Short mmCIF file of C-alpha atoms and ligand atoms in Angstrom, two decimals:
data_model
loop_
_atom_site.label_atom_id
_atom_site.label_comp_id
_atom_site.label_asym_id
_atom_site.label_seq_id
_atom_site.Cartn_x
_atom_site.Cartn_y
_atom_site.Cartn_z
CA MET A 1 -38.18 13.64 -61.29
CA GLY A 2 -38.69 12.63 -64.66
CA ILE A 3 -39.59 10.01 -66.91
CA LEU A 4 -37.94 6.97 -64.72
CA LYS A 5 -39.99 7.67 -62.20
CA ASP A 6 -43.08 8.11 -64.04
CA CYS A 7 -42.20 4.29 -65.26
CA ILE A 8 -41.80 2.84 -62.35
CA LYS A 9 -45.22 4.42 -61.18
CA ASN A 10 -46.77 2.69 -64.12
CA LYS A 11 -47.88 6.17 -65.62
CA GLU A 12 -47.68 6.77 -69.37
CA ILE A 13 -44.47 7.63 -70.86
CA LYS A 14 -42.72 8.26 -74.08
CA GLY A 15 -40.17 6.03 -74.65
CA THR A 16 -38.00 3.63 -72.66
CA PRO A 17 -36.12 5.69 -69.79
CA ILE A 18 -32.39 4.50 -69.91
CA TRP A 19 -29.58 5.03 -67.54
CA PHE A 20 -26.39 2.44 -66.72
CA MET A 21 -24.62 1.37 -63.94
CA ARG A 22 -21.33 2.58 -62.99
CA GLN A 23 -22.12 5.19 -66.17
CA ALA A 24 -19.72 7.26 -64.21
CA GLY A 25 -16.36 5.62 -64.12
CA ARG A 26 -13.08 4.69 -65.49
CA TYR A 27 -14.30 4.52 -69.17
CA LEU A 28 -14.93 7.86 -69.56
CA PRO A 29 -11.59 9.94 -69.71
CA GLU A 30 -13.10 12.98 -67.57
CA PHE A 31 -13.40 10.86 -65.18
CA ARG A 32 -9.86 9.07 -65.00
CA LYS A 33 -8.38 12.77 -65.35
CA ILE A 34 -10.17 13.78 -61.84
CA ARG A 35 -8.55 10.13 -60.56
CA SER A 36 -5.55 10.53 -61.52
CA ASN A 37 -5.49 13.47 -59.44
CA ASN A 38 -7.38 11.91 -56.43
CA SER A 39 -5.31 8.55 -55.39
CA ASN A 40 -7.54 8.07 -52.74
CA PHE A 41 -11.06 6.92 -53.82
CA ILE A 42 -12.79 6.93 -50.56
CA ASN A 43 -11.59 11.12 -50.13
CA LEU A 44 -12.85 11.56 -53.65
CA CYS A 45 -15.99 10.36 -52.91
CA LEU A 46 -16.30 12.33 -49.89
CA ASN A 47 -15.34 15.48 -51.92
CA PRO A 48 -18.32 16.84 -52.78
CA ASP A 49 -17.55 19.33 -55.82
CA LEU A 50 -15.29 16.47 -57.75
CA SER A 51 -18.17 13.82 -56.57
CA LYS A 52 -21.23 16.23 -58.12
CA GLU A 53 -18.88 16.67 -61.07
CA ILE A 54 -18.53 13.18 -61.69
CA THR A 55 -22.19 12.17 -61.19
CA ILE A 56 -23.33 14.52 -64.32
CA GLN A 57 -20.21 13.68 -66.40
CA PRO A 58 -22.08 11.13 -67.96
CA LEU A 59 -24.96 13.62 -68.50
CA LYS A 60 -23.20 15.78 -70.40
CA ARG A 61 -22.37 13.09 -72.68
CA PHE A 62 -25.37 11.12 -73.37
CA ASN A 63 -29.06 11.70 -73.09
CA LEU A 64 -29.63 10.05 -70.29
CA ASP A 65 -33.07 10.09 -67.85
CA ALA A 66 -30.75 9.64 -64.77
CA ALA A 67 -27.94 10.74 -62.45
CA ILE A 68 -26.87 7.56 -60.22
CA VAL A 69 -24.89 9.27 -57.29
CA PHE A 70 -21.01 9.07 -56.97
CA SER A 71 -20.32 7.07 -54.19
CA ASP A 72 -20.04 2.89 -53.02
CA ILE A 73 -21.87 0.62 -51.28
CA LEU A 74 -18.77 0.13 -48.97
CA PHE A 75 -19.43 3.56 -47.28
CA ILE A 76 -21.79 1.67 -44.92
CA PRO A 77 -18.93 -0.33 -43.03
CA TYR A 78 -17.10 3.08 -43.69
CA GLY A 79 -19.83 4.71 -41.53
CA LEU A 80 -19.84 2.16 -38.99
CA GLY A 81 -15.74 2.70 -38.40
CA GLN A 82 -14.71 -0.40 -40.44
CA ASN A 83 -11.53 0.31 -42.46
CA VAL A 84 -12.40 0.60 -45.97
CA GLU A 85 -9.16 1.29 -48.78
CA PHE A 86 -9.32 0.54 -52.61
CA GLU A 87 -6.21 -0.51 -53.94
CA LYS A 88 -5.42 -0.83 -57.48
CA ASN A 89 -5.57 -3.91 -59.38
CA PHE A 90 -7.55 -5.34 -56.14
CA GLY A 91 -10.47 -3.71 -55.16
CA PRO A 92 -12.17 -2.88 -51.63
CA ARG A 93 -9.96 -3.90 -48.77
CA LEU A 94 -11.63 -3.85 -45.31
CA GLY A 95 -10.11 -3.39 -41.95
CA GLU A 96 -10.82 -5.91 -38.76
CA LEU A 97 -14.47 -6.66 -38.07
CA ASP A 98 -14.75 -5.02 -33.95
CA ILE A 99 -17.58 -5.92 -33.60
CA LYS A 100 -17.75 -4.22 -30.12
CA SER A 101 -17.36 -0.23 -31.60
CA ILE A 102 -19.70 -1.09 -34.53
CA LEU A 103 -22.76 -1.66 -32.13
CA GLU A 104 -22.06 1.75 -30.16
CA ILE A 105 -21.62 3.66 -32.65
CA THR A 106 -24.14 6.23 -32.83
CA GLU A 107 -26.21 7.90 -35.61
CA LYS A 108 -24.00 11.01 -34.44
CA ASP A 109 -20.90 9.61 -35.36
CA ILE A 110 -22.08 7.82 -38.33
CA LEU A 111 -23.44 10.81 -39.82
CA ASN A 112 -20.26 12.89 -39.20
CA LYS A 113 -18.28 10.68 -41.34
CA LEU A 114 -21.27 10.46 -44.11
CA ASN A 115 -22.47 13.76 -44.31
CA PRO A 116 -20.18 14.77 -47.57
CA ILE A 117 -22.56 12.35 -49.23
CA TYR A 118 -25.73 14.59 -48.42
CA LYS A 119 -24.27 17.18 -49.38
CA LEU A 120 -23.18 16.12 -52.76
CA ILE A 121 -27.03 15.09 -53.35
CA SER A 122 -28.02 18.11 -52.37
CA MET A 123 -25.62 19.90 -54.73
CA THR A 124 -26.43 17.57 -57.62
CA SER A 125 -30.45 17.58 -56.89
CA LYS A 126 -30.09 21.46 -57.69
CA GLU A 127 -28.05 21.06 -61.23
CA LYS A 128 -30.07 22.62 -64.19
CA ILE A 129 -28.68 19.42 -66.39
CA LEU A 130 -31.25 17.02 -63.65
CA LYS A 131 -34.34 19.71 -64.37
CA ASP A 132 -36.56 16.72 -65.11
CA LYS A 133 -34.85 13.73 -64.51
CA ASP A 134 -34.02 11.57 -61.64
CA LEU A 135 -31.21 10.94 -59.12
CA ILE A 136 -30.78 7.83 -58.33
CA GLY A 137 -29.44 7.41 -54.60
CA PHE A 138 -28.76 3.74 -53.14
CA VAL A 139 -26.94 1.37 -50.99
CA GLY A 140 -25.79 -2.70 -50.59
CA ALA A 141 -28.21 -4.83 -49.88
CA THR A 142 -27.91 -6.46 -45.95
CA TRP A 143 -25.99 -9.36 -47.21
CA THR A 144 -23.62 -7.92 -49.46
CA ILE A 145 -22.48 -5.61 -46.86
CA PHE A 146 -22.60 -8.16 -44.03
CA LEU A 147 -20.57 -10.17 -46.67
CA TYR A 148 -18.14 -7.37 -47.15
CA MET A 149 -17.58 -6.56 -43.73
CA PHE A 150 -16.67 -10.27 -42.64
CA ASN A 151 -14.74 -11.43 -46.13
CA LYS A 152 -13.03 -7.88 -45.92
CA LYS A 153 -12.90 -8.06 -49.69
CA SER A 154 -14.67 -9.43 -52.49
CA PRO A 155 -15.76 -12.98 -52.66
CA ARG A 156 -14.80 -13.28 -56.61
CA LYS A 157 -16.36 -16.79 -57.38
CA THR A 158 -16.99 -18.86 -54.08
CA LEU A 159 -18.04 -17.91 -50.57
CA ASN A 160 -16.51 -18.54 -47.05
CA GLU A 161 -18.33 -20.57 -45.50
CA ASP A 162 -17.41 -19.46 -42.20
CA ILE A 163 -19.65 -16.50 -42.39
CA TYR A 164 -22.73 -18.72 -41.51
CA ASN A 165 -21.16 -19.42 -38.15
CA TYR A 166 -20.56 -15.98 -37.37
CA PRO A 167 -21.54 -15.62 -33.77
CA ASN A 168 -22.75 -11.76 -33.51
CA THR A 169 -24.81 -12.38 -36.82
CA ASP A 170 -27.96 -11.35 -35.31
CA GLU A 171 -26.80 -8.21 -33.90
CA LEU A 172 -24.76 -7.15 -36.47
CA ILE A 173 -27.53 -7.63 -39.51
CA ASN A 174 -29.73 -5.08 -37.38
CA LYS A 175 -27.00 -2.62 -37.00
CA ILE A 176 -26.62 -2.57 -40.83
CA ILE A 177 -30.32 -2.22 -41.31
CA ASP A 178 -30.61 0.67 -38.65
CA VAL A 179 -27.46 2.29 -41.18
CA GLN A 180 -29.30 1.55 -44.48
CA LYS A 181 -32.41 2.94 -43.40
CA LEU A 182 -30.48 5.97 -41.77
CA HIS A 183 -28.59 6.55 -45.11
CA ILE A 184 -31.51 5.98 -47.06
CA LYS A 185 -33.47 8.66 -45.30
CA LYS A 186 -30.85 11.28 -45.56
CA GLN A 187 -30.34 10.63 -49.37
CA VAL A 188 -33.72 11.08 -50.09
CA GLU A 189 -34.13 14.29 -47.67
CA SER A 190 -31.24 15.28 -49.78
CA GLY A 191 -33.09 14.89 -53.01
CA ALA A 192 -32.25 11.62 -54.65
CA THR A 193 -35.85 10.10 -56.11
CA ILE A 194 -35.18 6.98 -56.43
CA ILE A 195 -33.06 4.42 -54.49
CA GLN A 196 -31.72 1.06 -55.77
CA ILE A 197 -30.65 -1.50 -53.87
CA PHE A 198 -27.24 -3.82 -54.79
CA ASP A 199 -27.43 -7.43 -53.73
CA SER A 200 -24.41 -8.52 -55.65
CA TRP A 201 -23.49 -11.18 -53.97
CA ALA A 202 -27.23 -12.79 -53.65
CA GLY A 203 -25.94 -15.23 -56.10
CA LEU A 204 -23.38 -16.67 -53.96
CA LEU A 205 -25.33 -17.01 -50.61
CA ASP A 206 -27.45 -20.98 -49.93
CA GLU A 207 -30.59 -20.61 -51.13
CA LYS A 208 -31.81 -22.30 -48.08
CA LYS A 209 -30.77 -19.58 -46.40
CA LYS A 210 -32.55 -16.29 -48.13
CA ASP A 211 -35.35 -15.56 -45.78
CA LYS A 212 -33.12 -14.84 -43.28
CA TYR A 213 -29.90 -13.06 -44.92
CA ILE A 214 -31.95 -11.73 -48.00
CA TYR A 215 -35.54 -11.84 -47.42
CA GLU A 216 -36.10 -10.33 -43.78
CA PRO A 217 -33.77 -7.22 -44.57
CA THR A 218 -34.64 -6.62 -47.85
CA LYS A 219 -38.11 -6.24 -47.36
CA LYS A 220 -37.58 -4.03 -44.27
CA ILE A 221 -35.72 -1.25 -46.05
CA VAL A 222 -37.72 -1.78 -49.35
CA GLU A 223 -41.06 -0.94 -46.94
CA PHE A 224 -38.90 1.91 -44.83
CA THR A 225 -37.79 3.35 -48.42
CA ARG A 226 -41.93 3.01 -49.94
CA LYS A 227 -43.16 5.14 -46.89
CA LEU A 228 -40.25 7.91 -47.75
CA GLY A 229 -42.31 8.73 -51.00
CA ALA A 230 -38.93 7.76 -52.86
CA GLU A 231 -39.31 4.39 -55.41
CA VAL A 232 -36.98 1.43 -54.84
CA ILE A 233 -35.45 -0.68 -57.80
CA CYS A 234 -33.73 -3.95 -56.09
CA PHE A 235 -31.25 -5.80 -58.00
CA PRO A 236 -30.39 -9.44 -56.50
CA ARG A 237 -27.89 -10.09 -58.98
CA CYS A 238 -27.50 -13.84 -59.93
CA ILE A 239 -30.13 -15.12 -58.28
CA LYS A 240 -32.40 -18.06 -59.54
CA TYR A 241 -35.87 -17.01 -57.80
CA TYR A 242 -36.74 -13.48 -58.81
CA LYS A 243 -40.25 -14.01 -59.42
CA GLU A 244 -40.31 -15.35 -55.70
CA TYR A 245 -38.24 -12.22 -54.70
CA CYS A 246 -40.59 -9.77 -56.01
CA ASP A 247 -42.95 -11.41 -54.71
CA ILE A 248 -41.72 -11.42 -51.08
CA VAL A 249 -39.72 -8.49 -51.19
CA GLY A 250 -42.27 -5.64 -52.94
CA PRO A 251 -39.57 -3.83 -54.76
CA SER A 252 -41.00 -1.14 -57.33
CA ALA A 253 -38.89 -2.13 -60.03
CA ILE A 254 -36.39 -5.05 -60.64
CA ASN A 255 -32.91 -5.26 -62.59
CA ILE A 256 -32.19 -8.39 -63.86
CA ASP A 257 -28.66 -9.76 -64.30
CA TYR A 258 -27.77 -10.98 -68.10
CA GLU A 259 -27.44 -14.59 -66.77
CA VAL A 260 -31.53 -14.92 -66.48
CA ASP A 261 -33.69 -15.74 -69.59
CA PRO A 262 -35.58 -12.26 -70.49
CA ILE A 263 -38.62 -14.35 -72.39
CA LYS A 264 -38.92 -15.94 -68.74
CA ILE A 265 -38.92 -12.62 -66.45
CA ALA A 266 -41.26 -11.28 -68.88
CA GLU A 267 -43.87 -13.64 -68.55
CA ASN A 268 -43.65 -14.59 -64.53
CA ILE A 269 -43.11 -11.11 -63.31
CA ASN A 270 -45.34 -7.83 -63.45
CA ILE A 271 -43.64 -4.99 -62.25
CA PRO A 272 -41.40 -2.84 -64.25
CA ILE A 273 -38.04 -4.62 -65.55
CA GLN A 274 -34.47 -2.67 -65.75
CA GLY A 275 -31.60 -3.92 -67.74
CA GLY A 276 -30.41 -7.02 -68.43
CA MET A 277 -28.32 -7.06 -71.35
CA ASN A 278 -24.39 -7.81 -71.23
CA PRO A 279 -22.20 -5.21 -71.05
CA ASN A 280 -19.96 -6.81 -72.88
CA CYS A 281 -22.42 -6.28 -75.52
CA LEU A 282 -21.03 -2.38 -75.54
CA LEU A 283 -17.29 -3.99 -76.17
CA LEU A 284 -18.64 -5.46 -79.89
CA GLU A 285 -19.17 -4.34 -83.40
CA LYS A 286 -21.67 -1.58 -83.38
CA ASN A 287 -24.38 -4.01 -85.37
CA ASP A 288 -24.07 -6.50 -82.72
CA MET A 289 -24.15 -4.67 -79.92
CA LEU A 290 -27.65 -2.93 -81.22
CA LYS A 291 -28.69 -6.19 -82.08
CA ASN A 292 -28.96 -7.53 -78.42
CA ALA A 293 -30.27 -4.27 -77.17
CA LYS A 294 -33.35 -4.50 -79.44
CA LYS A 295 -33.73 -8.35 -78.33
CA TYR A 296 -34.19 -6.55 -75.08
CA LEU A 297 -36.24 -3.83 -76.14
CA THR A 298 -38.25 -6.44 -77.64
CA ILE A 299 -39.11 -8.73 -75.39
CA PHE A 300 -39.98 -5.80 -72.94
CA LYS A 301 -42.15 -3.62 -75.66
CA ASN A 302 -45.04 -4.19 -73.93
CA ARG A 303 -44.03 -3.84 -70.49
CA LYS A 304 -42.96 -1.13 -68.25
CA TYR A 305 -39.17 -1.66 -69.06
CA ILE A 306 -36.17 0.76 -68.12
CA PHE A 307 -33.04 0.14 -70.20
CA ASN A 308 -29.83 -0.49 -68.51
CA LEU A 309 -27.25 -3.31 -68.06
CA GLY A 310 -27.02 -6.53 -66.51
CA HIS A 311 -24.27 -5.20 -64.32
CA GLY A 312 -22.00 -1.83 -64.85
CA VAL A 313 -20.37 -0.57 -67.89
CA MET A 314 -17.08 -2.24 -68.52
CA PRO A 315 -13.71 0.18 -67.83
CA GLU A 316 -12.50 -0.99 -71.50
CA THR A 317 -15.84 0.41 -72.88
CA ASN A 318 -15.71 3.00 -75.96
CA PRO A 319 -17.60 5.88 -74.98
CA GLU A 320 -18.53 6.29 -78.49
CA ASN A 321 -20.54 3.27 -78.40
CA VAL A 322 -22.32 4.28 -75.23
CA LYS A 323 -23.65 7.78 -77.37
CA ILE A 324 -24.99 4.74 -80.19
CA LEU A 325 -26.35 2.55 -77.86
CA VAL A 326 -28.46 5.64 -75.91
CA ASP A 327 -29.49 6.77 -79.08
CA PHE A 328 -30.68 3.76 -80.73
CA VAL A 329 -32.36 3.44 -77.33
CA LYS A 330 -33.99 6.86 -77.36
CA ASP A 331 -34.98 6.31 -81.18
CA PHE A 332 -36.40 2.44 -81.25
O1 CP3 B 1 -22.00 5.30 -61.59
C1 CP3 B 1 -22.31 4.55 -60.95
O2 CP3 B 1 -22.44 3.50 -61.14
C2 CP3 B 1 -22.33 5.14 -59.56
C3 CP3 B 1 -21.18 5.16 -58.27
C4 CP3 B 1 -21.01 3.36 -57.72
C5 CP3 B 1 -19.79 2.91 -57.35
N1 CP3 B 1 -19.73 1.75 -56.88
C6 CP3 B 1 -18.38 4.05 -57.86
C7 CP3 B 1 -17.04 2.73 -57.91
C8 CP3 B 1 -21.66 2.24 -57.75
C9 CP3 B 1 -23.35 2.30 -57.22
C10 CP3 B 1 -20.84 1.42 -56.72
C11 CP3 B 1 -21.71 0.24 -56.52
C12 CP3 B 1 -20.80 -0.70 -55.68
N2 CP3 B 1 -19.90 -0.72 -55.38
C13 CP3 B 1 -21.43 -2.25 -55.90
C14 CP3 B 1 -22.71 -2.63 -56.47
C15 CP3 B 1 -22.45 -2.74 -57.55
C16 CP3 B 1 -21.75 -3.99 -58.52
O3 CP3 B 1 -20.73 -3.52 -59.43
O4 CP3 B 1 -22.39 -5.37 -58.15
C17 CP3 B 1 -20.00 -3.23 -55.26
C18 CP3 B 1 -20.23 -4.53 -54.76
C19 CP3 B 1 -19.10 -2.24 -54.59
C20 CP3 B 1 -18.02 -2.16 -54.42
C21 CP3 B 1 -16.48 -1.64 -55.16
N3 CP3 B 1 -16.32 -0.73 -55.35
C22 CP3 B 1 -15.59 -2.65 -56.01
C23 CP3 B 1 -15.78 -4.50 -55.47
C24 CP3 B 1 -14.93 -1.95 -56.43
C25 CP3 B 1 -13.61 -2.31 -56.93
C26 CP3 B 1 -13.96 -2.74 -58.67
C27 CP3 B 1 -13.97 -1.91 -59.66
O5 CP3 B 1 -14.97 -1.81 -60.16
O6 CP3 B 1 -13.30 -0.89 -59.56
C28 CP3 B 1 -15.36 -0.47 -55.91
C29 CP3 B 1 -14.76 0.59 -56.51
C30 CP3 B 1 -15.28 1.73 -57.59
N4 CP3 B 1 -16.60 1.93 -56.79
C31 CP3 B 1 -14.79 2.05 -58.21
C32 CP3 B 1 -16.28 2.99 -59.16
C33 CP3 B 1 -16.26 4.05 -59.71
C34 CP3 B 1 -13.48 2.10 -59.06
C35 CP3 B 1 -12.57 3.28 -58.50
C36 CP3 B 1 -11.32 3.48 -58.99
O7 CP3 B 1 -11.26 4.01 -59.98
O8 CP3 B 1 -10.47 2.45 -59.13
#
């Protein structure tokens, strides 16, 4: 456990904790090297030796305060028996949504599929490089997982509204919640100290439906995780109601996207804040990048703030810029 968890728990800390979403990934040549020999992304994630190595790769280069488990939110549909593949230049492609077999699948079947992830976490948490640092486990939020299972691919910019008429919505949502809880519990038992909940498509939901699809399920997951003794960071991407979300869902910390005005967030939200800066800033010339970083650090200087981005690191990012940014935040 490290300064990231201390910051979330409102303890006194020195400096600003920092980590990045997608800090392990294609912008790192050492990741691309492993990836080029492992064309099946699912199998790569389920290989604990390789996924452990990938998880710690960014910590070998940069002075980060946490590692995030190298895995994917789509292991929940995968664990439920829906086929999941990752296609080059397309992204995820999911198979038929066979509701009958999904509702029948047992915990034992699910764990049989997901056990390599817990082995990866347990092995990674014992690495020396993580001493005094946090290991972040994660799940996709119920709405985002439901959306992928229904839509079978990323929705891009618009939502297929048929999703609201899916006949087995309540049963499927409850089943997803069961697996989310199981997956979180196993991650925490294996050594994850913090759980992040990614609601990447929260912004696509018709706001009038947020109680059913976002608040009710996410509140359950957050309460469950906090009872386990882990802290929970929520990232409901591109919503316009962050304050109400925090009040109702009750996460330990909130990650903000890059569309929302950080000044308004600082004024209205009292819990620790994470992220915000546009990942494109890492593609800018050094001084412009740092000017943007300084903006976030200044706005949140009297607050518990975890430096991160408003979405994941872009594949085009130069690792040298990541190093400059991390050192700048650490010296600020
Ligand atoms: O470093 C980390 O952040 C840890 C690993 C991680 C991955 N995916 C690895 C990954 C995490 C936390 C995720 C979460 C995830 N996965 C989200 C939520 C965050 C977000 O981006 O909004 C979502 C929506 C997914 C689903 C997903 N996985 C998509 C849409 C894609 C394809 C697009 C892309 O970015 O490549 C993936 C594949 C994926 N997941 C890759 C990685 C490193 C790329 C795999 C490759 O090498 O081709």
